[in-house]
Amino acid sequence: EPEVTQTPSHQVTQMGQEVILRCVPISNHLYFYWYRQILGQKVEFLVSFYNNEISEKSEIFDDQFSVERPDGSNFTLKIRSTKLEDSAMYFCASVAVAVFGEQYFGPGTRLTVT
Amino acid sequence: AQSVTQLGSHVSVSEGALVLLRCNYSSSVPPYLFWYVQYPNQGLQLLLKYTTGATLVKGINGFEAEFKKSETSFHLTKPSAHMSDAAEYFCAVSDPGGSRLTFGEGTQLTVNP
């Protein structure tokens, strides 16, 4: 069964450093998402991406965040200057059709900012 | 704005007992409702969803949920718990016009032998 993959599974970085979290969505899917879950809190929507542009973003997704689909298969989330409060589990998801469609989630990347 | 409340962050049942995980939502438009399950070190897996039509929805692994508009609820049930059901369960809502999911805080289900 096709699945969404994410790398790395765990990333440790120092405050102020840039990180790139990588996702490989399911190959025929067209809509891509990033969510995050701070330890002990809800899963929160960050951004959705379609047709090589952001279609929706939350208030969390400020200027330090960016997303890209650099090569038609990978979907990346970049955090330019990490803060302690960016420590969280980051989930990528993809879906073939935005409405009615099931979002398939990857296993997540645990980001720890020290 | 939409929101989801899951009553009970931890639920413990005996193997073979009824599982009931509660979810209430708030939405200004007819919602789409979802239940996801997360096993340790894995991503979120869709159990079932309600979009339109029949209000009783059946999902994988013997789970079902009923959309009750008057109660703004979408509780998840399973008649007989199995040890393999131990996981964290998330209720989520989206509006028909969009696709972003708004999640509840999750319920950790423990199944005792």
Coordinates of N, CA and C in Angstrom, one line a residue:
Chain A
E1 N 0.8 -1.2 0.0 CA 0.0 0.0 0.0 C 0.9 1.2 0.0
P2 N 0.6 2.2 -0.8 CA 1.4 3.4 -0.9 C 1.3 4.2 0.4
E3 N 2.4 4.9 0.8 CA 2.4 5.6 2.1 C 3.2 6.8 1.9
V4 N 3.0 7.8 2.8 CA 3.7 9.0 2.9 C 5.0 8.7 3.8
T5 N 6.1 9.2 3.3 CA 7.3 9.0 4.1 C 7.9 10.3 4.5
Q6 N 8.6 10.3 5.7 CA 9.2 11.6 6.2 C 10.6 11.3 6.7
T7 N 11.5 12.2 6.4 CA 12.8 12.1 6.9 C 13.3 13.5 7.4
P8 N 14.2 13.5 8.4 CA 14.5 12.4 9.3 C 13.4 12.0 10.3
S9 N 13.5 11.0 11.0 CA 12.5 10.7 12.0 C 12.7 11.6 13.2
H10 N 13.9 11.9 13.5 CA 14.2 12.8 14.6 C 15.3 13.8 14.2
Q11 N 15.1 15.0 14.5 CA 16.1 16.1 14.2 C 16.3 16.9 15.4
V12 N 17.6 17.0 15.8 CA 18.0 17.9 16.9 C 18.8 19.0 16.3
T13 N 18.4 20.2 16.7 CA 19.1 21.4 16.2 C 19.2 22.5 17.3
Q14 N 20.1 23.4 17.1 CA 20.3 24.5 18.1 C 19.5 25.7 17.7
M15 N 19.0 26.4 18.6 CA 18.2 27.6 18.4 C 18.9 28.5 17.5
G16 N 18.1 29.0 16.5 CA 18.7 29.9 15.5 C 19.1 29.3 14.2
Q17 N 19.2 27.9 14.3 CA 19.7 27.2 13.1 C 18.5 27.0 12.1
E18 N 18.8 26.8 10.9 CA 17.8 26.4 9.9 C 17.6 24.9 9.8
V19 N 16.4 24.5 9.7 CA 16.1 23.0 9.5 C 15.2 22.9 8.3
I20 N 15.4 21.8 7.6 CA 14.5 21.4 6.5 C 14.0 20.0 6.8
L21 N 12.7 19.9 6.9 CA 12.0 18.6 7.1 C 11.5 18.1 5.7
R22 N 11.7 16.9 5.5 CA 11.4 16.3 4.1 C 10.3 15.3 4.2
C23 N 9.5 15.3 3.1 CA 8.3 14.4 3.0 C 8.2 14.0 1.6
V24 N 7.9 12.7 1.4 CA 7.6 12.2 0.0 C 6.1 11.8 0.1
P25 N 5.3 12.6 -0.5 CA 3.8 12.2 -0.6 C 3.6 11.0 -1.5
I26 N 2.4 10.6 -1.4 CA 1.9 9.5 -2.3 C 1.9 10.0 -3.7
S27 N 2.4 9.2 -4.7 CA 2.8 9.7 -6.0 C 1.7 10.4 -6.8
N28 N 0.5 9.9 -6.7 CA -0.6 10.6 -7.5 C -1.4 11.6 -6.8
H29 N -0.9 12.0 -5.6 CA -1.7 13.0 -4.8 C -1.3 14.4 -5.3
L30 N -2.2 15.3 -5.1 CA -2.0 16.6 -5.6 C -2.0 17.7 -4.5
Y31 N -2.5 17.4 -3.3 CA -2.6 18.4 -2.2 C -1.7 17.9 -1.1
F32 N -1.0 18.8 -0.5 CA 0.0 18.5 0.5 C -0.2 19.4 1.7
Y33 N 0.1 18.9 2.8 CA -0.1 19.6 4.1 C 1.0 19.3 5.1
W34 N 1.2 20.3 5.9 CA 2.1 20.2 7.1 C 1.2 20.5 8.3
Y35 N 1.3 19.6 9.3 CA 0.7 19.8 10.6 C 1.8 19.6 11.7
R36 N 1.6 20.2 12.9 CA 2.5 19.9 13.9 C 1.8 19.6 15.2
Q37 N 2.5 18.9 16.1 CA 1.9 18.6 17.4 C 3.0 18.8 18.5
I38 N 2.8 19.9 19.2 CA 3.7 20.1 20.4 C 3.3 19.1 21.4
L39 N 4.3 18.6 22.1 CA 4.1 17.5 23.1 C 3.0 17.9 24.1
G40 N 2.0 17.0 24.1 CA 0.9 17.2 25.0 C -0.2 18.1 24.5
Q41 N -0.1 18.5 23.3 CA -1.1 19.4 22.7 C -1.7 18.9 21.5
K42 N -2.6 19.6 20.9 CA -3.4 19.1 19.7 C -2.5 19.1 18.5
V43 N -2.9 18.3 17.5 CA -2.3 18.4 16.2 C -2.9 19.7 15.6
E44 N -2.0 20.5 15.0 CA -2.4 21.8 14.5 C -2.0 21.9 13.0
F45 N -2.9 22.5 12.3 CA -2.6 22.7 10.8 C -1.6 23.9 10.7
L46 N -0.7 23.7 9.8 CA 0.3 24.7 9.4 C 0.0 25.3 8.1
V47 N 0.0 24.5 7.0 CA -0.1 25.0 5.7 C -0.6 23.9 4.7
S48 N -1.3 24.3 3.7 CA -1.6 23.4 2.6 C -1.0 24.0 1.3
F49 N -0.8 23.1 0.4 CA 0.0 23.4 -0.8 C -0.6 22.6 -2.0
Y50 N -0.9 23.4 -3.1 CA -1.5 22.8 -4.3 C -1.0 23.5 -5.5
N51 N -0.6 22.8 -6.5 CA -0.2 23.4 -7.8 C 0.9 24.4 -7.6
N52 N 1.9 23.9 -6.8 CA 3.1 24.7 -6.6 C 2.9 26.0 -5.8
E53 N 1.8 26.1 -5.1 CA 1.7 27.3 -4.3 C 0.9 27.0 -3.0
I54 N 1.1 27.9 -2.0 CA 0.3 27.7 -0.8 C -1.1 28.1 -1.1
S55 N -2.0 27.2 -0.6 CA -3.4 27.4 -0.8 C -4.1 27.9 0.5
E56 N -3.5 27.6 1.6 CA -4.0 28.0 2.9 C -2.9 27.9 3.9
K57 N -2.9 28.8 4.9 CA -1.9 28.7 6.0 C -2.5 29.2 7.3
S58 N -2.0 28.7 8.4 CA -2.6 29.1 9.6 C -1.7 30.3 10.2
E59 N -2.2 30.8 11.3 CA -1.5 32.0 11.9 C -0.1 31.5 12.5
I60 N 0.0 30.2 12.6 CA 1.3 29.7 13.1 C 2.4 29.9 12.0
F61 N 2.0 29.7 10.8 CA 2.9 29.7 9.6 C 3.3 31.1 9.3
D62 N 4.3 31.6 10.1 CA 4.8 33.0 9.8 C 6.0 33.0 8.9
D63 N 6.6 34.1 8.8 CA 7.7 34.3 7.8 C 8.9 33.4 8.0
Q64 N 9.0 32.8 9.2 CA 10.2 31.9 9.4 C 9.9 30.5 8.7
F65 N 8.7 30.2 8.3 CA 8.4 29.0 7.7 C 8.3 29.2 6.2
S66 N 8.6 28.1 5.5 CA 8.4 28.1 4.0 C 8.2 26.7 3.6
V67 N 7.5 26.5 2.5 CA 7.4 25.1 1.9 C 7.7 25.2 0.5
E68 N 8.1 24.0 0.0 CA 8.6 23.9 -1.4 C 8.4 22.4 -1.9
R69 N 8.1 22.3 -3.2 CA 8.1 21.0 -3.8 C 9.2 21.1 -4.9
P70 N 10.4 20.8 -4.5 CA 11.5 21.2 -5.4 C 11.7 20.3 -6.6
D71 N 11.2 19.1 -6.6 CA 11.5 18.2 -7.7 C 10.4 17.3 -8.1
G72 N 9.2 17.6 -7.8 CA 8.0 16.8 -8.2 C 7.7 15.6 -7.3
S73 N 8.6 15.3 -6.4 CA 8.3 14.2 -5.5 C 8.5 14.6 -4.0
N74 N 9.5 15.3 -3.7 CA 9.6 15.8 -2.3 C 8.8 17.0 -2.0
F75 N 8.4 17.1 -0.7 CA 7.7 18.3 -0.3 C 8.4 18.7 1.0
T76 N 8.9 19.9 1.1 CA 9.7 20.2 2.3 C 9.1 21.4 3.1
L77 N 9.4 21.3 4.3 CA 9.1 22.4 5.3 C 10.4 23.0 5.8
K78 N 10.7 24.3 5.6 CA 11.9 24.9 6.1 C 11.5 25.8 7.2
I79 N 12.3 25.7 8.3 CA 12.2 26.7 9.4 C 13.5 27.5 9.4
R80 N 13.5 28.8 9.1 CA 14.7 29.5 8.9 C 15.6 29.7 10.1
S81 N 15.0 30.1 11.2 CA 15.7 30.3 12.4 C 14.9 29.7 13.6
T82 N 15.3 28.5 14.0 CA 14.5 27.8 14.9 C 14.5 28.4 16.3
K83 N 13.3 28.3 17.0 CA 13.1 28.7 18.3 C 12.8 27.5 19.2
L84 N 13.0 27.7 20.5 CA 12.7 26.6 21.4 C 11.3 26.1 21.2
E85 N 10.4 27.0 21.0 CA 8.9 26.6 20.9 C 8.6 26.0 19.6
D86 N 9.6 25.8 18.7 CA 9.3 25.1 17.5 C 9.5 23.5 17.7
S87 N 10.0 23.2 18.9 CA 10.1 21.8 19.2 C 8.7 21.1 19.2
A88 N 8.6 20.1 18.3 CA 7.3 19.5 18.1 C 7.5 18.3 17.2
M89 N 6.4 17.5 17.0 CA 6.3 16.5 16.0 C 5.7 17.1 14.8
Y90 N 6.3 17.0 13.6 CA 5.8 17.6 12.4 C 5.3 16.5 11.5
F91 N 4.0 16.6 11.1 CA 3.4 15.6 10.2 C 3.2 16.2 8.8
C92 N 3.5 15.4 7.8 CA 3.2 15.7 6.5 C 2.0 14.9 6.1
A93 N 1.1 15.4 5.2 CA 0.0 14.6 4.7 C -0.3 14.9 3.3
S94 N -0.9 14.0 2.6 CA -1.2 14.3 1.2 C -2.6 13.7 0.9
V95 N -3.2 14.2 -0.1 CA -4.5 13.7 -0.5 C -4.7 13.9 -2.0
A96 N -5.4 12.9 -2.6 CA -5.6 13.0 -4.1 C -6.6 14.1 -4.4
V97 N -7.7 14.2 -3.7 CA -8.7 15.2 -3.9 C -9.0 15.9 -2.6
A98 N -9.0 17.3 -2.6 CA -9.0 18.0 -1.4 C -10.3 17.8 -0.6
V99 N -11.4 17.9 -1.4 CA -12.7 17.8 -0.7 C -13.1 16.3 -0.8
F100 N -13.7 15.8 0.3 CA -14.0 14.4 0.5 C -12.8 13.5 0.7
G101 N -11.7 13.9 0.3 CA -10.5 13.0 0.2 C -10.0 12.7 1.6
E102 N -9.4 11.5 1.7 CA -8.7 11.1 3.0 C -7.3 11.7 2.9
Q103 N -6.9 12.4 4.0 CA -5.6 12.8 4.1 C -4.7 11.7 4.7
Y104 N -3.7 11.3 3.9 CA -2.8 10.2 4.4 C -1.6 10.9 5.1
F105 N -1.3 10.5 6.3 CA -0.3 11.1 7.1 C 1.0 10.3 7.1
G106 N 2.1 11.0 7.1 CA 3.4 10.3 7.3 C 3.6 10.0 8.8
P107 N 4.7 9.4 9.2 CA 5.0 9.0 10.6 C 5.5 10.1 11.4
G108 N 5.8 11.2 10.8 CA 6.2 12.4 11.5 C 7.8 12.5 11.7
T109 N 8.2 13.8 11.9 CA 9.6 14.1 12.3 C 9.5 14.8 13.6
R110 N 10.2 14.2 14.6 CA 10.3 14.9 15.9 C 11.5 15.9 15.8
L111 N 11.1 17.2 16.0 CA 12.1 18.2 16.0 C 12.4 18.7 17.4
T112 N 13.6 18.6 17.8 CA 14.0 19.1 19.1 C 15.0 20.3 18.9
V113 N 14.6 21.4 19.5 CA 15.4 22.6 19.4 C 16.0 22.9 20.8
T114 N 17.3 22.9 20.8 CA 18.0 23.1 22.1 C 18.6 24.5 22.3
Chain B
A1 N -15.2 29.9 13.0 CA -14.1 29.0 13.3 C -14.6 27.7 13.8
Q2 N -13.9 26.6 13.6 CA -14.3 25.3 14.0 C -13.4 24.9 15.2
S3 N -14.0 24.0 16.0 CA -13.3 23.4 17.1 C -13.8 22.0 17.4
V4 N -13.0 21.3 18.1 CA -13.3 19.9 18.5 C -12.9 19.7 19.9
T5 N -13.8 19.1 20.7 CA -13.5 18.7 22.0 C -13.7 17.2 22.2
Q6 N -12.7 16.6 22.7 CA -12.7 15.2 23.1 C -12.7 15.1 24.6
L7 N -13.8 14.5 25.1 CA -14.0 14.3 26.5 C -13.2 13.1 27.0
G8 N -12.3 13.3 27.9 CA -11.5 12.2 28.4 C -10.2 12.1 27.6
S9 N -9.1 12.5 28.2 CA -7.8 12.4 27.6 C -7.3 10.9 27.7
H10 N -7.8 10.2 28.6 CA -7.5 8.8 28.8 C -8.7 8.0 29.1
V11 N -8.9 6.9 28.3 CA -10.0 6.0 28.6 C -9.4 4.6 28.7
S12 N -9.9 3.9 29.7 CA -9.4 2.5 29.9 C -10.6 1.6 29.9
V13 N -10.4 0.5 29.2 CA -11.5 -0.5 29.1 C -10.9 -1.9 29.2
S14 N -11.7 -2.9 29.5 CA -11.3 -4.3 29.6 C -11.4 -4.9 28.2
E15 N -10.6 -5.8 27.9 CA -10.7 -6.5 26.6 C -12.1 -7.1 26.5
G16 N -12.8 -6.9 25.4 CA -14.2 -7.4 25.2 C -15.2 -6.4 25.6
A17 N -14.9 -5.4 26.2 CA -15.9 -4.4 26.7 C -16.1 -3.4 25.6
L18 N -17.2 -2.6 25.7 CA -17.6 -1.6 24.8 C -16.6 -0.4 24.9
V19 N -16.2 0.1 23.7 CA -15.4 1.3 23.6 C -16.2 2.4 23.2
L20 N -16.2 3.5 24.0 CA -16.9 4.8 23.6 C -15.9 5.9 23.8
L21 N -15.6 6.6 22.7 CA -14.7 7.8 22.8 C -15.6 8.9 22.3
R22 N -15.6 10.0 23.1 CA -16.5 11.1 22.9 C -15.9 12.2 22.1
C23 N -16.7 12.8 21.2 CA -16.2 13.9 20.4 C -17.4 14.9 20.2
N24 N -17.2 16.1 20.5 CA -18.1 17.2 20.2 C -17.4 18.2 19.4
Y25 N -18.2 18.8 18.5 CA -17.6 19.8 17.6 C -18.4 21.1 17.6
S26 N -17.7 22.1 17.1 CA -18.4 23.4 16.9 C -18.1 23.8 15.5
S27 N -19.1 24.1 14.7 CA -18.9 24.6 13.3 C -20.1 25.4 12.9
S28 N -19.8 26.5 12.1 CA -20.8 27.4 11.7 C -21.4 26.9 10.4
V29 N -20.8 25.9 9.8 CA -21.3 25.3 8.5 C -21.4 23.8 8.7
P30 N -22.2 23.1 7.9 CA -22.2 21.6 8.0 C -20.8 21.0 7.9
P31 N -20.4 20.3 8.9 CA -19.0 19.8 9.0 C -18.8 18.5 8.3
Y32 N -17.5 18.3 8.0 CA -17.1 17.0 7.7 C -16.3 16.5 8.9
L33 N -16.5 15.3 9.3 CA -16.0 14.8 10.6 C -15.2 13.5 10.4
F34 N -14.1 13.4 11.1 CA -13.2 12.3 10.9 C -12.7 11.8 12.3
W35 N -12.4 10.5 12.3 CA -11.6 9.9 13.4 C -10.4 9.3 12.8
Y36 N -9.3 9.7 13.5 CA -8.0 9.1 13.1 C -7.4 8.3 14.3
V37 N -6.6 7.3 14.1 CA -5.9 6.6 15.1 C -4.4 6.7 14.9
Q38 N -3.7 6.8 16.0 CA -2.2 6.9 15.9 C -1.7 5.8 16.8
Y39 N -1.0 4.8 16.3 CA -0.2 3.8 17.0 C 1.2 4.4 17.3
P40 N 1.8 3.9 18.3 CA 3.1 4.4 18.7 C 4.1 4.5 17.5
N41 N 4.8 5.6 17.4 CA 5.8 5.8 16.4 C 5.2 5.7 14.9
Q42 N 4.0 5.9 14.8 CA 3.4 5.9 13.4 C 2.6 7.1 13.2
G43 N 2.2 7.3 11.9 CA 1.4 8.5 11.5 C 0.0 8.3 11.9
L44 N -0.8 9.2 11.5 CA -2.3 9.2 11.8 C -2.9 8.4 10.7
Q45 N -3.8 7.4 11.1 CA -4.5 6.6 10.1 C -6.0 6.9 10.2
L46 N -6.6 7.1 9.1 CA -8.1 7.3 9.1 C -8.8 6.1 9.5
L47 N -9.7 6.2 10.5 CA -10.6 5.2 10.9 C -11.9 5.2 10.1
L48 N -12.5 6.4 10.0 CA -13.8 6.6 9.4 C -14.0 8.1 9.2
K49 N -15.0 8.4 8.3 CA -15.3 9.8 8.1 C -16.8 10.0 7.8
Y50 N -17.3 11.1 8.1 CA -18.7 11.5 7.8 C -18.6 12.7 6.9
T51 N -19.2 12.7 5.7 CA -19.3 13.9 4.9 C -20.8 14.3 4.7
T52 N -21.5 13.4 4.0 CA -23.0 13.6 3.9 C -23.6 12.3 3.9
G53 N -25.0 12.3 3.9 CA -25.7 11.0 3.8 C -25.9 10.3 5.1
A54 N -25.8 9.0 5.2 CA -26.1 8.2 6.4 C -25.3 8.7 7.5
T55 N -26.0 8.9 8.7 CA -25.3 9.5 9.8 C -24.5 8.5 10.6
L56 N -24.8 7.2 10.4 CA -24.0 6.1 11.1 C -23.0 5.7 10.1
V57 N -21.7 5.8 10.5 CA -20.6 5.6 9.6 C -19.8 4.4 10.2
K58 N -19.5 3.5 9.3 CA -18.7 2.3 9.7 C -17.3 2.5 9.2
G59 N -16.3 2.1 10.0 CA -14.9 2.3 9.6 C -14.2 1.0 9.7
I60 N -12.9 1.1 9.7 CA -12.0 -0.1 9.8 C -11.9 -0.6 11.2
N61 N -11.5 -1.9 11.3 CA -11.3 -2.5 12.6 C -12.5 -2.6 13.5
G62 N -13.7 -2.5 12.9 CA -14.9 -2.7 13.7 C -15.5 -1.4 14.4
F63 N -14.8 -0.3 14.1 CA -15.3 1.0 14.7 C -16.4 1.6 13.9
E64 N -17.3 2.3 14.6 CA -18.3 3.1 13.9 C -18.5 4.4 14.7
A65 N -19.1 5.3 14.1 CA -19.4 6.6 14.7 C -20.8 7.1 14.1
E66 N -21.5 7.9 15.0 CA -22.7 8.4 14.5 C -22.7 10.0 14.6
F67 N -23.0 10.6 13.5 CA -23.2 12.0 13.5 C -24.5 12.4 14.0
K68 N -24.5 13.2 15.1 CA -25.8 13.7 15.7 C -25.7 15.2 15.7
K69 N -26.4 15.8 14.7 CA -26.4 17.2 14.5 C -26.9 18.0 15.7
S70 N -28.0 17.4 16.3 CA -28.7 18.1 17.4 C -27.8 18.2 18.6
E71 N -26.9 17.2 18.8 CA -26.0 17.2 19.9 C -24.6 17.6 19.5
T72 N -24.4 18.0 18.3 CA -23.1 18.4 17.8 C -22.0 17.4 18.2
S73 N -22.3 16.1 18.0 CA -21.4 15.0 18.5 C -21.1 14.1 17.4
F74 N -20.0 13.4 17.5 CA -19.5 12.3 16.6 C -18.7 11.3 17.4
H75 N -19.4 10.6 18.3 CA -18.8 9.7 19.2 C -18.4 8.4 18.5
L76 N -17.2 7.9 18.9 CA -16.7 6.7 18.3 C -17.0 5.5 19.2
T77 N -17.4 4.4 18.6 CA -17.7 3.2 19.4 C -17.2 2.0 18.7
K78 N -17.0 1.0 19.6 CA -16.7 -0.4 19.1 C -17.3 -1.4 20.1
P79 N -18.0 -2.3 19.7 CA -18.8 -3.2 20.6 C -17.8 -4.0 21.6
S80 N -16.7 -4.4 21.1 CA -15.8 -5.3 21.8 C -14.4 -4.9 21.6
A81 N -13.7 -4.4 22.7 CA -12.4 -4.0 22.6 C -11.4 -5.1 22.4
H82 N -10.4 -4.9 21.6 CA -9.3 -5.8 21.5 C -8.0 -5.2 21.9
M83 N -7.1 -6.0 22.4 CA -5.8 -5.4 22.9 C -5.1 -4.6 21.8
S84 N -5.3 -4.9 20.6 CA -4.7 -4.2 19.5 C -5.3 -2.8 19.2
D85 N -6.4 -2.5 19.9 CA -7.0 -1.2 19.8 C -6.3 -0.1 20.6
A86 N -5.4 -0.5 21.5 CA -4.7 0.4 22.3 C -3.9 1.4 21.5
A87 N -4.3 2.7 21.6 CA -3.7 3.7 20.7 C -4.2 5.0 21.1
E88 N -3.8 6.1 20.4 CA -4.4 7.4 20.6 C -5.3 7.7 19.5
Y89 N -6.5 8.2 19.8 CA -7.6 8.5 18.8 C -7.8 10.0 18.8
F90 N -7.9 10.5 17.6 CA -8.1 11.9 17.3 C -9.4 12.1 16.5
C91 N -10.3 13.0 17.0 CA -11.4 13.4 16.2 C -11.0 14.7 15.5
A92 N -11.5 14.9 14.3 CA -11.1 16.1 13.5 C -12.3 16.6 12.7
V93 N -12.3 17.8 12.4 CA -13.4 18.4 11.6 C -12.8 19.3 10.5
S94 N -13.5 19.3 9.4 CA -13.2 20.3 8.3 C -14.5 20.8 7.8
D95 N -14.4 22.0 7.1 CA -15.6 22.5 6.5 C -15.7 22.1 5.1
P96 N -16.9 22.0 4.5 CA -17.0 21.4 3.1 C -16.2 22.2 2.1
G97 N -16.0 23.5 2.4 CA -15.3 24.3 1.3 C -13.8 24.2 1.4
G98 N -13.3 23.6 2.4 CA -11.8 23.6 2.5 C -11.4 22.2 2.9
S99 N -10.1 22.1 3.2 CA -9.6 20.8 3.5 C -8.7 20.7 4.7
R100 N -8.4 21.8 5.4 CA -7.6 21.8 6.6 C -8.4 21.1 7.6
L101 N -7.7 20.3 8.4 CA -8.3 19.5 9.5 C -8.1 20.3 10.8
T102 N -9.1 20.4 11.6 CA -9.0 20.9 13.0 C -9.2 19.7 13.9
F103 N -8.1 19.4 14.7 CA -8.1 18.2 15.6 C -8.6 18.5 17.0
G104 N -9.1 17.5 17.6 CA -9.3 17.5 19.1 C -7.9 17.1 19.7
E105 N -8.0 17.1 21.1 CA -6.7 16.9 21.8 C -6.3 15.5 21.9
G106 N -7.2 14.6 21.5 CA -6.8 13.2 21.5 C -7.2 12.5 22.7
T107 N -7.5 11.2 22.6 CA -7.9 10.3 23.7 C -7.0 9.1 23.6
Q108 N -6.3 8.8 24.7 CA -5.4 7.6 24.8 C -6.3 6.5 25.3
L109 N -6.4 5.5 24.4 CA -7.2 4.3 24.8 C -6.3 3.2 25.3
T110 N -6.6 2.7 26.5 CA -5.9 1.5 27.1 C -6.8 0.4 27.2
V111 N -6.4 -0.8 26.7 CA -7.2 -2.0 26.8 C -6.5 -3.0 27.8
N112 N -7.2 -3.3 28.8 CA -6.7 -4.2 29.9 C -7.1 -5.6 29.6
P113 N -6.2 -6.6 29.9 CA -6.5 -8.0 29.7 C -7.5 -8.5 30.7

